[in-house]
Amino acid sequence: MDAQGGKMRVGLRNMACSAALLVALSCATAAADYPTRPVRLIVPFPAGGSNDVVARLVANQLGDRLGQR
C-alpha cells in the first residue's frame, strides 16, 4: 500500500465518522421536540370491554410521561 492510498483512507474514514456524528446529533435535537401533537392510541375493539379499559390506563400513563394528552 502506498502512502497516498493510506492518507485517502484515513480522510474518508474521518469524513464518514464526522457525517455519522452530525446525523446522530441532529436526530437527538429533533427527538427532543417529540411529540408536537397529541398521540393517538387506536384500539380495534368496541368501547367498554377489557381492551378499552387497558388502553385508557396505558393512555393515561403515556400522557403523564410524554406531557401530552
PDB file of N, CA and C in Angstrom:
ATOM      1  N   MET A   1       0.849  -1.176   0.000  1.00  0.00           N
ATOM      2  CA  MET A   1       0.000   0.000   0.000  1.00  0.00           C
ATOM      3  C   MET A   1       0.891   1.235   0.000  1.00  0.00           C
ATOM      4  N   ASP A   2       0.599   2.170  -0.848  1.00  0.00           N
ATOM      5  CA  ASP A   2       1.410   3.371  -0.898  1.00  0.00           C
ATOM      6  C   ASP A   2       0.892   4.418   0.084  1.00  0.00           C
ATOM      7  N   ALA A   3       1.677   5.450   0.314  1.00  0.00           N
ATOM      8  CA  ALA A   3       1.329   6.484   1.300  1.00  0.00           C
ATOM      9  C   ALA A   3       0.099   7.270   0.880  1.00  0.00           C
ATOM     10  N   GLN A   4      -0.062   7.484  -0.425  1.00  0.00           N
ATOM     11  CA  GLN A   4      -1.210   8.248  -0.930  1.00  0.00           C
ATOM     12  C   GLN A   4      -2.520   7.523  -0.615  1.00  0.00           C
ATOM     13  N   GLY A   5      -2.563   6.208  -0.834  1.00  0.00           N
ATOM     14  CA  GLY A   5      -3.768   5.432  -0.570  1.00  0.00           C
ATOM     15  C   GLY A   5      -4.104   5.396   0.911  1.00  0.00           C
ATOM     16  N   GLY A   6      -3.094   5.334   1.766  1.00  0.00           N
ATOM     17  CA  GLY A   6      -3.317   5.327   3.211  1.00  0.00           C
ATOM     18  C   GLY A   6      -3.906   6.636   3.695  1.00  0.00           C
ATOM     19  N   LYS A   7      -3.400   7.744   3.169  1.00  0.00           N
ATOM     20  CA  LYS A   7      -3.928   9.060   3.550  1.00  0.00           C
ATOM     21  C   LYS A   7      -5.378   9.219   3.094  1.00  0.00           C
ATOM     22  N   MET A   8      -5.661   8.687   1.911  1.00  0.00           N
ATOM     23  CA  MET A   8      -7.015   8.795   1.370  1.00  0.00           C
ATOM     24  C   MET A   8      -8.002   8.011   2.231  1.00  0.00           C
ATOM     25  N   ARG A   9      -7.595   6.811   2.665  1.00  0.00           N
ATOM     26  CA  ARG A   9      -8.464   6.011   3.531  1.00  0.00           C
ATOM     27  C   ARG A   9      -8.722   6.696   4.860  1.00  0.00           C
ATOM     28  N   VAL A  10      -7.683   7.253   5.445  1.00  0.00           N
ATOM     29  CA  VAL A  10      -7.843   7.960   6.723  1.00  0.00           C
ATOM     30  C   VAL A  10      -8.784   9.151   6.543  1.00  0.00           C
ATOM     31  N   GLY A  11      -8.632   9.868   5.446  1.00  0.00           N
ATOM     32  CA  GLY A  11      -9.501  11.012   5.181  1.00  0.00           C
ATOM     33  C   GLY A  11     -10.950  10.593   4.992  1.00  0.00           C
ATOM     34  N   LEU A  12     -11.168   9.512   4.257  1.00  0.00           N
ATOM     35  CA  LEU A  12     -12.532   9.021   4.053  1.00  0.00           C
ATOM     36  C   LEU A  12     -13.148   8.538   5.364  1.00  0.00           C
ATOM     37  N   ARG A  13     -12.336   7.853   6.171  1.00  0.00           N
ATOM     38  CA  ARG A  13     -12.846   7.372   7.458  1.00  0.00           C
ATOM     39  C   ARG A  13     -13.229   8.544   8.359  1.00  0.00           C
ATOM     40  N   ASN A  14     -12.394   9.585   8.383  1.00  0.00           N
ATOM     41  CA  ASN A  14     -12.704  10.761   9.199  1.00  0.00           C
ATOM     42  C   ASN A  14     -13.973  11.459   8.714  1.00  0.00           C
ATOM     43  N   MET A  15     -14.135  11.540   7.396  1.00  0.00           N
ATOM     44  CA  MET A  15     -15.346  12.164   6.853  1.00  0.00           C
ATOM     45  C   MET A  15     -16.584  11.347   7.204  1.00  0.00           C
ATOM     46  N   ALA A  16     -16.485  10.027   7.133  1.00  0.00           N
ATOM     47  CA  ALA A  16     -17.624   9.169   7.462  1.00  0.00           C
ATOM     48  C   ALA A  16     -17.982   9.288   8.940  1.00  0.00           C
ATOM     49  N   CYS A  17     -16.984   9.333   9.793  1.00  0.00           N
ATOM     50  CA  CYS A  17     -17.246   9.484  11.229  1.00  0.00           C
ATOM     51  C   CYS A  17     -17.871  10.838  11.531  1.00  0.00           C
ATOM     52  N   SER A  18     -17.393  11.874  10.860  1.00  0.00           N
ATOM     53  CA  SER A  18     -17.961  13.212  11.059  1.00  0.00           C
ATOM     54  C   SER A  18     -19.413  13.270  10.602  1.00  0.00           C
ATOM     55  N   ALA A  19     -19.704  12.649   9.464  1.00  0.00           N
ATOM     56  CA  ALA A  19     -21.077  12.634   8.957  1.00  0.00           C
ATOM     57  C   ALA A  19     -21.994  11.868   9.901  1.00  0.00           C
ATOM     58  N   ALA A  20     -21.518  10.735  10.424  1.00  0.00           N
ATOM     59  CA  ALA A  20     -22.322   9.950  11.354  1.00  0.00           C
ATOM     60  C   ALA A  20     -22.589  10.737  12.637  1.00  0.00           C
ATOM     61  N   LEU A  21     -21.602  11.457  13.104  1.00  0.00           N
ATOM     62  CA  LEU A  21     -21.775  12.265  14.316  1.00  0.00           C
ATOM     63  C   LEU A  21     -22.787  13.383  14.093  1.00  0.00           C
ATOM     64  N   LEU A  22     -22.719  14.035  12.943  1.00  0.00           N
ATOM     65  CA  LEU A  22     -23.684  15.096  12.641  1.00  0.00           C
ATOM     66  C   LEU A  22     -25.113  14.562  12.560  1.00  0.00           C
ATOM     67  N   VAL A  23     -25.283  13.408  11.947  1.00  0.00           N
ATOM     68  CA  VAL A  23     -26.615  12.806  11.845  1.00  0.00           C
ATOM     69  C   VAL A  23     -27.130  12.449  13.238  1.00  0.00           C
ATOM     70  N   ALA A  24     -26.278  11.874  14.065  1.00  0.00           N
ATOM     71  CA  ALA A  24     -26.697  11.481  15.411  1.00  0.00           C
ATOM     72  C   ALA A  24     -27.089  12.700  16.243  1.00  0.00           C
ATOM     73  N   LEU A  25     -26.330  13.774  16.137  1.00  0.00           N
ATOM     74  CA  LEU A  25     -26.653  14.979  16.903  1.00  0.00           C
ATOM     75  C   LEU A  25     -27.935  15.635  16.403  1.00  0.00           C
ATOM     76  N   SER A  26     -28.155  15.647  15.102  1.00  0.00           N
ATOM     77  CA  SER A  26     -29.374  16.266  14.579  1.00  0.00           C
ATOM     78  C   SER A  26     -30.596  15.442  14.963  1.00  0.00           C
ATOM     79  N   CYS A  27     -30.470  14.113  15.019  1.00  0.00           N
ATOM     80  CA  CYS A  27     -31.589  13.269  15.436  1.00  0.00           C
ATOM     81  C   CYS A  27     -31.923  13.492  16.905  1.00  0.00           C
ATOM     82  N   ALA A  28     -30.905  13.698  17.714  1.00  0.00           N
ATOM     83  CA  ALA A  28     -31.138  13.915  19.145  1.00  0.00           C
ATOM     84  C   ALA A  28     -31.892  15.221  19.380  1.00  0.00           C
ATOM     85  N   THR A  29     -31.572  16.264  18.637  1.00  0.00           N
ATOM     86  CA  THR A  29     -32.279  17.524  18.820  1.00  0.00           C
ATOM     87  C   THR A  29     -33.690  17.448  18.260  1.00  0.00           C
ATOM     88  N   ALA A  30     -33.888  16.700  17.188  1.00  0.00           N
ATOM     89  CA  ALA A  30     -35.223  16.556  16.620  1.00  0.00           C
ATOM     90  C   ALA A  30     -36.108  15.735  17.548  1.00  0.00           C
ATOM     91  N   ALA A  31     -35.555  14.747  18.215  1.00  0.00           N
ATOM     92  CA  ALA A  31     -36.337  13.901  19.103  1.00  0.00           C
ATOM     93  C   ALA A  31     -36.738  14.632  20.375  1.00  0.00           C
ATOM     94  N   ALA A  32     -36.040  15.699  20.727  1.00  0.00           N
ATOM     95  CA  ALA A  32     -36.364  16.429  21.947  1.00  0.00           C
ATOM     96  C   ALA A  32     -37.735  17.103  21.852  1.00  0.00           C
ATOM     97  N   ASP A  33     -38.179  17.437  20.647  1.00  0.00           N
ATOM     98  CA  ASP A  33     -39.453  18.113  20.460  1.00  0.00           C
ATOM     99  C   ASP A  33     -40.619  17.143  20.300  1.00  0.00           C
ATOM    100  N   TYR A  34     -40.345  15.850  20.252  1.00  0.00           N
ATOM    101  CA  TYR A  34     -41.413  14.871  20.040  1.00  0.00           C
ATOM    102  C   TYR A  34     -42.201  14.685  21.308  1.00  0.00           C
ATOM    103  N   PRO A  35     -43.449  14.503  21.319  1.00  0.00           N
ATOM    104  CA  PRO A  35     -44.404  14.711  20.242  1.00  0.00           C
ATOM    105  C   PRO A  35     -44.872  16.155  20.209  1.00  0.00           C
ATOM    106  N   THR A  36     -45.085  16.664  19.038  1.00  0.00           N
ATOM    107  CA  THR A  36     -45.557  18.036  18.898  1.00  0.00           C
ATOM    108  C   THR A  36     -47.082  18.091  18.851  1.00  0.00           C
ATOM    109  N   ARG A  37     -47.706  16.965  18.566  1.00  0.00           N
ATOM    110  CA  ARG A  37     -49.166  16.878  18.533  1.00  0.00           C
ATOM    111  C   ARG A  37     -49.610  15.763  19.470  1.00  0.00           C
ATOM    112  N   PRO A  38     -50.890  15.728  19.820  1.00  0.00           N
ATOM    113  CA  PRO A  38     -51.378  14.622  20.648  1.00  0.00           C
ATOM    114  C   PRO A  38     -51.166  13.274  19.962  1.00  0.00           C
ATOM    115  N   VAL A  39     -50.819  12.276  20.755  1.00  0.00           N
ATOM    116  CA  VAL A  39     -50.592  10.935  20.235  1.00  0.00           C
ATOM    117  C   VAL A  39     -51.902  10.162  20.287  1.00  0.00           C
ATOM    118  N   ARG A  40     -52.253   9.492  19.192  1.00  0.00           N
ATOM    119  CA  ARG A  40     -53.486   8.706  19.146  1.00  0.00           C
ATOM    120  C   ARG A  40     -53.189   7.257  19.436  1.00  0.00           C
ATOM    121  N   LEU A  41     -53.989   6.692  20.285  1.00  0.00           N
ATOM    122  CA  LEU A  41     -53.897   5.270  20.588  1.00  0.00           C
ATOM    123  C   LEU A  41     -55.146   4.624  20.016  1.00  0.00           C
ATOM    124  N   ILE A  42     -54.992   3.807  19.010  1.00  0.00           N
ATOM    125  CA  ILE A  42     -56.131   3.189  18.326  1.00  0.00           C
ATOM    126  C   ILE A  42     -56.294   1.765  18.818  1.00  0.00           C
ATOM    127  N   VAL A  43     -57.473   1.476  19.361  1.00  0.00           N
ATOM    128  CA  VAL A  43     -57.796   0.142  19.854  1.00  0.00           C
ATOM    129  C   VAL A  43     -58.907  -0.413  18.968  1.00  0.00           C
ATOM    130  N   PRO A  44     -58.647  -1.498  18.244  1.00  0.00           N
ATOM    131  CA  PRO A  44     -59.637  -2.005  17.284  1.00  0.00           C
ATOM    132  C   PRO A  44     -60.703  -2.900  17.918  1.00  0.00           C
ATOM    133  N   PHE A  45     -61.164  -2.518  19.081  1.00  0.00           N
ATOM    134  CA  PHE A  45     -62.205  -3.271  19.777  1.00  0.00           C
ATOM    135  C   PHE A  45     -63.252  -2.291  20.282  1.00  0.00           C
ATOM    136  N   PRO A  46     -64.481  -2.755  20.525  1.00  0.00           N
ATOM    137  CA  PRO A  46     -65.529  -1.841  20.978  1.00  0.00           C
ATOM    138  C   PRO A  46     -65.251  -1.282  22.383  1.00  0.00           C
ATOM    139  N   ALA A  47     -65.810  -0.096  22.624  1.00  0.00           N
ATOM    140  CA  ALA A  47     -65.632   0.553  23.920  1.00  0.00           C
ATOM    141  C   ALA A  47     -66.355  -0.224  25.014  1.00  0.00           C
ATOM    142  N   GLY A  48     -65.806  -0.150  26.221  1.00  0.00           N
ATOM    143  CA  GLY A  48     -66.438  -0.782  27.368  1.00  0.00           C
ATOM    144  C   GLY A  48     -65.880  -2.153  27.701  1.00  0.00           C
ATOM    145  N   GLY A  49     -65.079  -2.718  26.838  1.00  0.00           N
ATOM    146  CA  GLY A  49     -64.505  -4.032  27.098  1.00  0.00           C
ATOM    147  C   GLY A  49     -63.197  -3.925  27.864  1.00  0.00           C
ATOM    148  N   SER A  50     -62.595  -5.062  28.120  1.00  0.00           N
ATOM    149  CA  SER A  50     -61.343  -5.067  28.875  1.00  0.00           C
ATOM    150  C   SER A  50     -60.214  -4.404  28.085  1.00  0.00           C
ATOM    151  N   ASN A  51     -60.241  -4.535  26.773  1.00  0.00           N
ATOM    152  CA  ASN A  51     -59.222  -3.874  25.949  1.00  0.00           C
ATOM    153  C   ASN A  51     -59.322  -2.360  26.057  1.00  0.00           C
ATOM    154  N   ASP A  52     -60.535  -1.856  26.144  1.00  0.00           N
ATOM    155  CA  ASP A  52     -60.754  -0.423  26.271  1.00  0.00           C
ATOM    156  C   ASP A  52     -60.220   0.082  27.607  1.00  0.00           C
ATOM    157  N   VAL A  53     -60.470  -0.672  28.670  1.00  0.00           N
ATOM    158  CA  VAL A  53     -60.003  -0.275  29.998  1.00  0.00           C
ATOM    159  C   VAL A  53     -58.476  -0.234  30.032  1.00  0.00           C
ATOM    160  N   VAL A  54     -57.840  -1.261  29.493  1.00  0.00           N
ATOM    161  CA  VAL A  54     -56.374  -1.307  29.470  1.00  0.00           C
ATOM    162  C   VAL A  54     -55.820  -0.171  28.617  1.00  0.00           C
ATOM    163  N   ALA A  55     -56.435   0.094  27.487  1.00  0.00           N
ATOM    164  CA  ALA A  55     -55.975   1.170  26.611  1.00  0.00           C
ATOM    165  C   ALA A  55     -56.079   2.524  27.305  1.00  0.00           C
ATOM    166  N   ARG A  56     -57.131   2.741  28.067  1.00  0.00           N
ATOM    167  CA  ARG A  56     -57.271   4.010  28.787  1.00  0.00           C
ATOM    168  C   ARG A  56     -56.219   4.150  29.881  1.00  0.00           C
ATOM    169  N   LEU A  57     -55.910   3.054  30.561  1.00  0.00           N
ATOM    170  CA  LEU A  57     -54.858   3.097  31.583  1.00  0.00           C
ATOM    171  C   LEU A  57     -53.493   3.389  30.958  1.00  0.00           C
ATOM    172  N   VAL A  58     -53.228   2.726  29.844  1.00  0.00           N
ATOM    173  CA  VAL A  58     -51.961   2.961  29.147  1.00  0.00           C
ATOM    174  C   VAL A  58     -51.897   4.397  28.644  1.00  0.00           C
ATOM    175  N   ALA A  59     -52.992   4.909  28.111  1.00  0.00           N
ATOM    176  CA  ALA A  59     -53.023   6.274  27.588  1.00  0.00           C
ATOM    177  C   ALA A  59     -52.771   7.286  28.696  1.00  0.00           C
ATOM    178  N   ASN A  60     -53.325   7.066  29.875  1.00  0.00           N
ATOM    179  CA  ASN A  60     -53.090   7.987  30.995  1.00  0.00           C
ATOM    180  C   ASN A  60     -51.622   8.003  31.396  1.00  0.00           C
ATOM    181  N   GLN A  61     -51.012   6.834  31.507  1.00  0.00           N
ATOM    182  CA  GLN A  61     -49.604   6.751  31.873  1.00  0.00           C
ATOM    183  C   GLN A  61     -48.711   7.364  30.794  1.00  0.00           C
ATOM    184  N   LEU A  62     -49.041   7.096  29.546  1.00  0.00           N
ATOM    185  CA  LEU A  62     -48.268   7.650  28.444  1.00  0.00           C
ATOM    186  C   LEU A  62     -48.390   9.169  28.407  1.00  0.00           C
ATOM    187  N   GLY A  63     -49.587   9.668  28.666  1.00  0.00           N
ATOM    188  CA  GLY A  63     -49.800  11.115  28.690  1.00  0.00           C
ATOM    189  C   GLY A  63     -48.988  11.791  29.769  1.00  0.00           C
ATOM    190  N   ASP A  64     -48.892  11.169  30.924  1.00  0.00           N
ATOM    191  CA  ASP A  64     -48.089  11.737  32.006  1.00  0.00           C
ATOM    192  C   ASP A  64     -46.610  11.763  31.643  1.00  0.00           C
ATOM    193  N   ARG A  65     -46.128  10.706  31.023  1.00  0.00           N
ATOM    194  CA  ARG A  65     -44.701  10.633  30.687  1.00  0.00           C
ATOM    195  C   ARG A  65     -44.318  11.546  29.525  1.00  0.00           C
ATOM    196  N   LEU A  66     -45.215  11.679  28.540  1.00  0.00           N
ATOM    197  CA  LEU A  66     -44.899  12.499  27.371  1.00  0.00           C
ATOM    198  C   LEU A  66     -45.284  13.961  27.554  1.00  0.00           C
ATOM    199  N   GLY A  67     -46.103  14.244  28.538  1.00  0.00           N
ATOM    200  CA  GLY A  67     -46.550  15.622  28.726  1.00  0.00           C
ATOM    201  C   GLY A  67     -47.620  16.019  27.733  1.00  0.00           C
ATOM    202  N   GLN A  68     -48.267  15.058  27.129  1.00  0.00           N
ATOM    203  CA  GLN A  68     -49.338  15.288  26.167  1.00  0.00           C
ATOM    204  C   GLN A  68     -50.592  14.586  26.666  1.00  0.00           C
ATOM    205  N   ARG A  69     -51.717  14.951  26.077  1.00  0.00           N
ATOM    206  CA  ARG A  69     -52.949  14.246  26.443  1.00  0.00           C
ATOM    207  C   ARG A  69     -53.092  12.999  25.631  1.00  0.00           C
TER     208      ARG A  69
END
